[in-house]
Tab-separated table of N, CA and C in Angstrom:
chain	number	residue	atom	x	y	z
E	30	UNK	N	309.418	2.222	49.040
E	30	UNK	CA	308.269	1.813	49.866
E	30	UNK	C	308.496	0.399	50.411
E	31	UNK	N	309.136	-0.642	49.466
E	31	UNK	CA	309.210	-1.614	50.347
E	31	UNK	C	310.324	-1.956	51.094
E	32	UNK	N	311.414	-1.069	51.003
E	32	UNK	CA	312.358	-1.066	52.077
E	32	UNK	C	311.959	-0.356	53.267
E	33	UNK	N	311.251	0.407	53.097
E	33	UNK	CA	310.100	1.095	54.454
E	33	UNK	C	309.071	-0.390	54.978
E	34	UNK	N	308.618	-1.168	54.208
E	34	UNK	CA	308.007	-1.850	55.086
E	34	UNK	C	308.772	-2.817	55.450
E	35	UNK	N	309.956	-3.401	54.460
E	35	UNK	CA	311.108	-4.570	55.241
E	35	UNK	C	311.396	-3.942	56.489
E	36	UNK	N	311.765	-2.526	56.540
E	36	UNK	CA	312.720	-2.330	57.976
E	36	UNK	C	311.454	-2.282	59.167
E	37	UNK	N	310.228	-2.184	58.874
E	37	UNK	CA	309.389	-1.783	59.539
E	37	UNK	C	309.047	-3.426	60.698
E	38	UNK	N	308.752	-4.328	59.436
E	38	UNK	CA	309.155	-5.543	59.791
E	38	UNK	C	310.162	-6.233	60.679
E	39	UNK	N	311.167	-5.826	59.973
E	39	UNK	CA	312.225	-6.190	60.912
E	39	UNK	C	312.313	-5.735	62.216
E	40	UNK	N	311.694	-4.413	62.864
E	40	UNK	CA	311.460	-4.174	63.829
E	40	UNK	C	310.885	-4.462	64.543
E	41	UNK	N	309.902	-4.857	64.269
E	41	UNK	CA	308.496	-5.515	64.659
E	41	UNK	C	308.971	-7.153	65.213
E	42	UNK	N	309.607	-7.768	63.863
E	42	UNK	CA	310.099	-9.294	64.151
E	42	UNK	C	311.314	-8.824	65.639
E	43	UNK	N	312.416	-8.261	65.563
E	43	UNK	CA	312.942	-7.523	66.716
E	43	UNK	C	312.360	-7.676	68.226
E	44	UNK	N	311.307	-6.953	68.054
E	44	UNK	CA	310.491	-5.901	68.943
E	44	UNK	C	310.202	-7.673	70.020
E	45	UNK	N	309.288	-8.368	69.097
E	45	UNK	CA	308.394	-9.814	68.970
E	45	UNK	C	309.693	-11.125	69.830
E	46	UNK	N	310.815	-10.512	69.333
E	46	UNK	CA	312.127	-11.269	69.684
E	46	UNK	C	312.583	-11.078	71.045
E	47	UNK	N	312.538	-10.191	71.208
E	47	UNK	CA	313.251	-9.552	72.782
E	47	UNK	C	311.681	-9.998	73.457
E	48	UNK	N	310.674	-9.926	73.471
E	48	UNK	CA	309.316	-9.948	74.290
E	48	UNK	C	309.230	-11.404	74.658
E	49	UNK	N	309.426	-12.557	73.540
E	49	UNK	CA	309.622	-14.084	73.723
E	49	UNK	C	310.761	-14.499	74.520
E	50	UNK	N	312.128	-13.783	73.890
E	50	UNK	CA	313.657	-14.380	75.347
E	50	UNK	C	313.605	-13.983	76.096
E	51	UNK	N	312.781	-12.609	76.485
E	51	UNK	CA	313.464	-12.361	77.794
E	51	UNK	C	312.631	-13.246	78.875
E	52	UNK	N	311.542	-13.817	78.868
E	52	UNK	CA	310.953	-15.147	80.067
E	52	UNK	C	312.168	-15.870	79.839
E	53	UNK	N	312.256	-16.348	78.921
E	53	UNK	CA	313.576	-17.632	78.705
E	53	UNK	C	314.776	-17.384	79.656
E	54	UNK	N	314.927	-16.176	79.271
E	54	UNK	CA	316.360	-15.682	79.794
E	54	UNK	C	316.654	-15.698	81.275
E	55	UNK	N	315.266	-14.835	81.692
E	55	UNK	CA	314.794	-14.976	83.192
E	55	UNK	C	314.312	-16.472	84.115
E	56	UNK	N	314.439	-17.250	83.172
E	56	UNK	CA	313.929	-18.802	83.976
E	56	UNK	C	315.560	-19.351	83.642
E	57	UNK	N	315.786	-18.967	82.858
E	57	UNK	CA	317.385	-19.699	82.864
E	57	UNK	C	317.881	-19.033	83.857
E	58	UNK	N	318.430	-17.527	83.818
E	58	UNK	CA	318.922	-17.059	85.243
E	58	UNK	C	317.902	-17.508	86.311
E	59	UNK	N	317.065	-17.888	86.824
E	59	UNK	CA	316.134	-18.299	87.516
E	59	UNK	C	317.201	-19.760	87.952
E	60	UNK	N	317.358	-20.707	87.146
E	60	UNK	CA	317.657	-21.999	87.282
E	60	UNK	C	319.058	-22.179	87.594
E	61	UNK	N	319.662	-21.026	87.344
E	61	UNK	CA	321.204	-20.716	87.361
E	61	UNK	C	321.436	-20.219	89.139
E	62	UNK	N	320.494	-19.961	89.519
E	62	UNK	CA	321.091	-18.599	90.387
E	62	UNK	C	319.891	-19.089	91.891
């Protein structure tokens, strides 16, 4: 059960990860280009 909620987590932290860089990513290519 709690390796079901670590991985669940980790997806989530994941999920939370890609939603925050990708503006970043896009104002850097923004500043680049």
């Amino acid at each position: 059960m709690s390796d079901d909620r670590g991985r669940r987590l980790g997806l989530a932290a994941g999920i939370l990860g890609i939603i925050v860089s990708l503006p970043i990513i896009a104002l850097g290519l923004g500043g680049v280009i």
